[in-house]
PDB file of C-alpha atoms in Angstrom:
ATOM      1  CA  UNK A   1     -10.312 -46.773 -56.342  1.00 59.00           C
ATOM      2  CA  UNK A   2     -11.717 -44.354 -53.752  1.00 86.00           C
ATOM      3  CA  UNK A   3     -14.472 -46.805 -52.838  1.00 92.00           C
ATOM      4  CA  UNK A   4     -11.973 -49.613 -52.286  1.00 93.00           C
ATOM      5  CA  UNK A   5      -9.927 -47.354 -50.009  1.00 94.00           C
ATOM      6  CA  UNK A   6     -13.016 -46.368 -48.037  1.00 96.00           C
ATOM      7  CA  UNK A   7     -14.004 -50.022 -47.646  1.00 97.00           C
ATOM      8  CA  UNK A   8     -10.501 -50.768 -46.315  1.00 96.00           C
ATOM      9  CA  UNK A   9     -10.833 -47.949 -43.781  1.00 97.00           C
ATOM     10  CA  UNK A  10     -14.200 -49.361 -42.701  1.00 98.00           C
ATOM     11  CA  UNK A  11     -12.704 -52.824 -42.237  1.00 97.00           C
ATOM     12  CA  UNK A  12      -9.630 -51.613 -40.345  1.00 98.00           C
ATOM     13  CA  UNK A  13     -11.623 -49.344 -38.042  1.00 98.00           C
ATOM     14  CA  UNK A  14     -14.136 -52.138 -37.457  1.00 98.00           C
ATOM     15  CA  UNK A  15     -11.395 -54.533 -36.387  1.00 98.00           C
ATOM     16  CA  UNK A  16     -10.079 -51.799 -34.103  1.00 98.00           C
ATOM     17  CA  UNK A  17     -13.498 -51.480 -32.464  1.00 98.00           C
ATOM     18  CA  UNK A  18     -13.682 -55.236 -31.908  1.00 98.00           C
ATOM     19  CA  UNK A  19     -10.234 -55.270 -30.307  1.00 97.00           C
ATOM     20  CA  UNK A  20     -10.987 -52.269 -28.084  1.00 97.00           C
ATOM     21  CA  UNK A  21     -14.293 -53.619 -26.818  1.00 97.00           C
ATOM     22  CA  UNK A  22     -13.618 -57.350 -26.637  1.00 97.00           C
ATOM     23  CA  UNK A  23     -15.128 -58.828 -23.504  1.00 96.00           C
ATOM     24  CA  UNK A  24     -16.502 -55.524 -22.196  1.00 97.00           C
ATOM     25  CA  UNK A  25     -20.008 -55.208 -20.838  1.00 97.00           C
ATOM     26  CA  UNK A  26     -21.930 -52.028 -21.541  1.00 96.00           C
ATOM     27  CA  UNK A  27     -21.377 -50.526 -18.085  1.00 96.00           C
ATOM     28  CA  UNK A  28     -17.634 -51.254 -18.258  1.00 97.00           C
ATOM     29  CA  UNK A  29     -17.441 -49.725 -21.711  1.00 97.00           C
ATOM     30  CA  UNK A  30     -19.290 -46.581 -20.672  1.00 94.00           C
ATOM     31  CA  UNK A  31     -17.166 -46.225 -17.517  1.00 96.00           C
ATOM     32  CA  UNK A  32     -13.903 -46.297 -19.496  1.00 95.00           C
ATOM     33  CA  UNK A  33     -13.480 -42.831 -20.951  1.00 95.00           C
ATOM     34  CA  UNK A  34     -10.316 -43.741 -22.893  1.00 97.00           C
ATOM     35  CA  UNK A  35     -11.770 -46.869 -24.486  1.00 97.00           C
ATOM     36  CA  UNK A  36     -15.051 -45.101 -25.206  1.00 96.00           C
ATOM     37  CA  UNK A  37     -13.292 -42.114 -26.796  1.00 96.00           C
ATOM     38  CA  UNK A  38     -11.105 -44.267 -29.050  1.00 98.00           C
ATOM     39  CA  UNK A  39     -14.058 -46.473 -29.974  1.00 98.00           C
ATOM     40  CA  UNK A  40     -16.071 -43.363 -30.831  1.00 97.00           C
ATOM     41  CA  UNK A  41     -13.217 -42.173 -33.039  1.00 97.00           C
ATOM     42  CA  UNK A  42     -13.120 -45.506 -34.877  1.00 98.00           C
ATOM     43  CA  UNK A  43     -16.920 -45.637 -35.259  1.00 98.00           C
ATOM     44  CA  UNK A  44     -16.858 -42.078 -36.600  1.00 97.00           C
ATOM     45  CA  UNK A  45     -14.183 -43.103 -39.121  1.00 98.00           C
ATOM     46  CA  UNK A  46     -16.497 -45.894 -40.259  1.00 98.00           C
ATOM     47  CA  UNK A  47     -19.578 -43.672 -40.521  1.00 97.00           C
ATOM     48  CA  UNK A  48     -17.622 -40.910 -42.306  1.00 97.00           C
ATOM     49  CA  UNK A  49     -16.251 -43.438 -44.791  1.00 97.00           C
ATOM     50  CA  UNK A  50     -19.716 -44.846 -45.403  1.00 97.00           C
ATOM     51  CA  UNK A  51     -21.040 -41.340 -46.046  1.00 96.00           C
ATOM     52  CA  UNK A  52     -18.464 -40.980 -48.831  1.00 96.00           C
ATOM     53  CA  UNK A  53     -19.103 -44.307 -50.580  1.00 96.00           C
ATOM     54  CA  UNK A  54     -20.627 -44.124 -54.026  1.00 94.00           C
ATOM     55  CA  UNK A  55     -24.355 -44.947 -54.137  1.00 95.00           C
ATOM     56  CA  UNK A  56     -23.531 -47.807 -56.509  1.00 93.00           C
ATOM     57  CA  UNK A  57     -21.431 -49.454 -53.787  1.00 95.00           C
ATOM     58  CA  UNK A  58     -24.241 -49.097 -51.266  1.00 95.00           C
ATOM     59  CA  UNK A  59     -26.598 -50.690 -53.779  1.00 95.00           C
ATOM     60  CA  UNK A  60     -24.163 -53.524 -54.495  1.00 95.00           C
ATOM     61  CA  UNK A  61     -23.481 -54.339 -50.826  1.00 96.00           C
ATOM     62  CA  UNK A  62     -27.171 -54.361 -50.009  1.00 95.00           C
ATOM     63  CA  UNK A  63     -27.012 -56.559 -46.884  1.00 97.00           C
ATOM     64  CA  UNK A  64     -24.952 -54.044 -44.903  1.00 97.00           C
ATOM     65  CA  UNK A  65     -27.158 -51.929 -42.627  1.00 97.00           C
ATOM     66  CA  UNK A  66     -26.333 -48.578 -44.222  1.00 97.00           C
ATOM     67  CA  UNK A  67     -29.417 -46.959 -42.663  1.00 96.00           C
ATOM     68  CA  UNK A  68     -28.251 -48.080 -39.230  1.00 97.00           C
ATOM     69  CA  UNK A  69     -24.867 -46.488 -39.859  1.00 97.00           C
ATOM     70  CA  UNK A  70     -26.491 -43.226 -40.929  1.00 96.00           C
ATOM     71  CA  UNK A  71     -28.524 -43.233 -37.713  1.00 95.00           C
ATOM     72  CA  UNK A  72     -25.401 -43.806 -35.616  1.00 97.00           C
ATOM     73  CA  UNK A  73     -23.609 -41.007 -37.478  1.00 96.00           C
ATOM     74  CA  UNK A  74     -26.417 -38.571 -36.629  1.00 95.00           C
ATOM     75  CA  UNK A  75     -26.179 -39.476 -32.939  1.00 95.00           C
ATOM     76  CA  UNK A  76     -22.400 -39.047 -32.676  1.00 93.00           C
ATOM     77  CA  UNK A  77     -21.605 -35.573 -31.441  1.00 84.00           C
ATOM     78  CA  UNK A  78     -25.253 -34.713 -30.972  1.00 87.00           C
ATOM     79  CA  UNK A  79     -26.592 -32.834 -27.966  1.00 92.00           C
ATOM     80  CA  UNK A  80     -28.143 -35.933 -26.358  1.00 94.00           C
ATOM     81  CA  UNK A  81     -25.240 -37.774 -24.690  1.00 93.00           C
ATOM     82  CA  UNK A  82     -27.451 -40.716 -23.688  1.00 94.00           C
ATOM     83  CA  UNK A  83     -28.503 -41.188 -27.315  1.00 95.00           C
ATOM     84  CA  UNK A  84     -24.867 -40.973 -28.371  1.00 95.00           C
ATOM     85  CA  UNK A  85     -23.831 -43.631 -25.848  1.00 96.00           C
ATOM     86  CA  UNK A  86     -26.707 -45.889 -26.921  1.00 96.00           C
ATOM     87  CA  UNK A  87     -25.781 -45.449 -30.591  1.00 96.00           C
ATOM     88  CA  UNK A  88     -22.142 -46.156 -29.851  1.00 97.00           C
ATOM     89  CA  UNK A  89     -22.977 -49.333 -27.935  1.00 97.00           C
ATOM     90  CA  UNK A  90     -25.336 -50.430 -30.734  1.00 97.00           C
ATOM     91  CA  UNK A  91     -22.489 -49.926 -33.214  1.00 98.00           C
ATOM     92  CA  UNK A  92     -20.077 -51.888 -31.003  1.00 97.00           C
ATOM     93  CA  UNK A  93     -22.345 -54.858 -30.403  1.00 97.00           C
ATOM     94  CA  UNK A  94     -24.374 -55.010 -33.583  1.00 97.00           C
ATOM     95  CA  UNK A  95     -23.348 -52.858 -36.527  1.00 98.00           C
ATOM     96  CA  UNK A  96     -19.589 -53.397 -36.488  1.00 98.00           C
ATOM     97  CA  UNK A  97     -19.658 -57.214 -36.250  1.00 98.00           C
ATOM     98  CA  UNK A  98     -22.429 -57.511 -38.849  1.00 98.00           C
ATOM     99  CA  UNK A  99     -20.735 -55.051 -41.213  1.00 98.00           C
ATOM    100  CA  UNK A 100     -17.416 -56.876 -41.017  1.00 98.00           C
ATOM    101  CA  UNK A 101     -19.141 -60.198 -41.651  1.00 98.00           C
ATOM    102  CA  UNK A 102     -20.922 -58.863 -44.741  1.00 97.00           C
ATOM    103  CA  UNK A 103     -17.789 -57.166 -46.065  1.00 97.00           C
ATOM    104  CA  UNK A 104     -15.909 -60.485 -45.814  1.00 97.00           C
ATOM    105  CA  UNK A 105     -18.758 -62.156 -47.683  1.00 97.00           C
ATOM    106  CA  UNK A 106     -18.863 -59.494 -50.410  1.00 96.00           C
ATOM    107  CA  UNK A 107     -15.072 -59.479 -50.753  1.00 94.00           C
ATOM    108  CA  UNK A 108     -15.420 -63.087 -51.974  1.00 95.00           C
ATOM    109  CA  UNK A 109     -18.614 -62.578 -53.987  1.00 94.00           C
ATOM    110  CA  UNK A 110     -17.911 -59.115 -55.475  1.00 92.00           C
ATOM    111  CA  UNK A 111     -14.094 -58.777 -55.467  1.00 92.00           C
ATOM    112  CA  UNK A 112     -14.087 -55.986 -58.066  1.00 90.00           C
ATOM    113  CA  UNK A 113     -15.732 -53.611 -55.568  1.00 91.00           C
ATOM    114  CA  UNK A 114     -12.724 -54.038 -53.249  1.00 91.00           C
ATOM    115  CA  UNK A 115      -9.986 -53.706 -55.889  1.00 88.00           C
ATOM    116  CA  UNK A 116      -7.792 -50.613 -55.849  1.00 79.00           C
ATOM    117  CA  UNK A 117      -7.422 -50.016 -59.543  1.00 69.00           C
ATOM    118  CA  UNK A 118      -7.057 -46.477 -60.874  1.00 61.00           C
ATOM    119  CA  UNK A 119      -9.367 -45.471 -63.669  1.00 55.00           C
ATOM    120  CA  UNK A 120      -7.670 -45.605 -67.034  1.00 57.00           C
ATOM    121  CA  UNK A 121      -7.507 -42.120 -68.504  1.00 57.00           C
ATOM    122  CA  UNK A 122      -8.729 -41.484 -72.027  1.00 53.00           C
ATOM    123  CA  UNK A 123      -6.064 -40.543 -74.524  1.00 56.00           C
ATOM    124  CA  UNK A 124      -7.035 -37.657 -76.813  1.00 56.00           C
ATOM    125  CA  UNK A 125     -10.655 -38.298 -76.021  1.00 54.00           C
ATOM    126  CA  UNK A 126     -10.393 -41.941 -77.131  1.00 54.00           C
ATOM    127  CA  UNK A 127     -10.842 -44.730 -74.620  1.00 51.00           C
ATOM    128  CA  UNK A 128      -7.916 -47.202 -74.597  1.00 49.00           C
TER     129      UNK A 128
END
């Protein structure tokens, strides 16, 4: 259930990034402190959610660039502001669109990963 919730957060934040940055060129994006700050917040929500996904989900959704997301996460809030801006732009133009595309694909191919079903508790130590 937690994984499905995290995947929903990733999808919603990704759509938010696409809406915020639609039609912007890199210099326009970097010049807009409000858009950049909100985009950074959404990208951080994505990278934080990814960091909390179960390893089995990462292994199942193998086409998503998890390593790329981990690299972006390391750059966010780091001391090198140029590296942070580059990572943010890479997320905007590459990682977010590709991640959303693969999540749509996997939602059709692996629907159980995206289902919000609570685990069934054992009763008196016996599985139902």
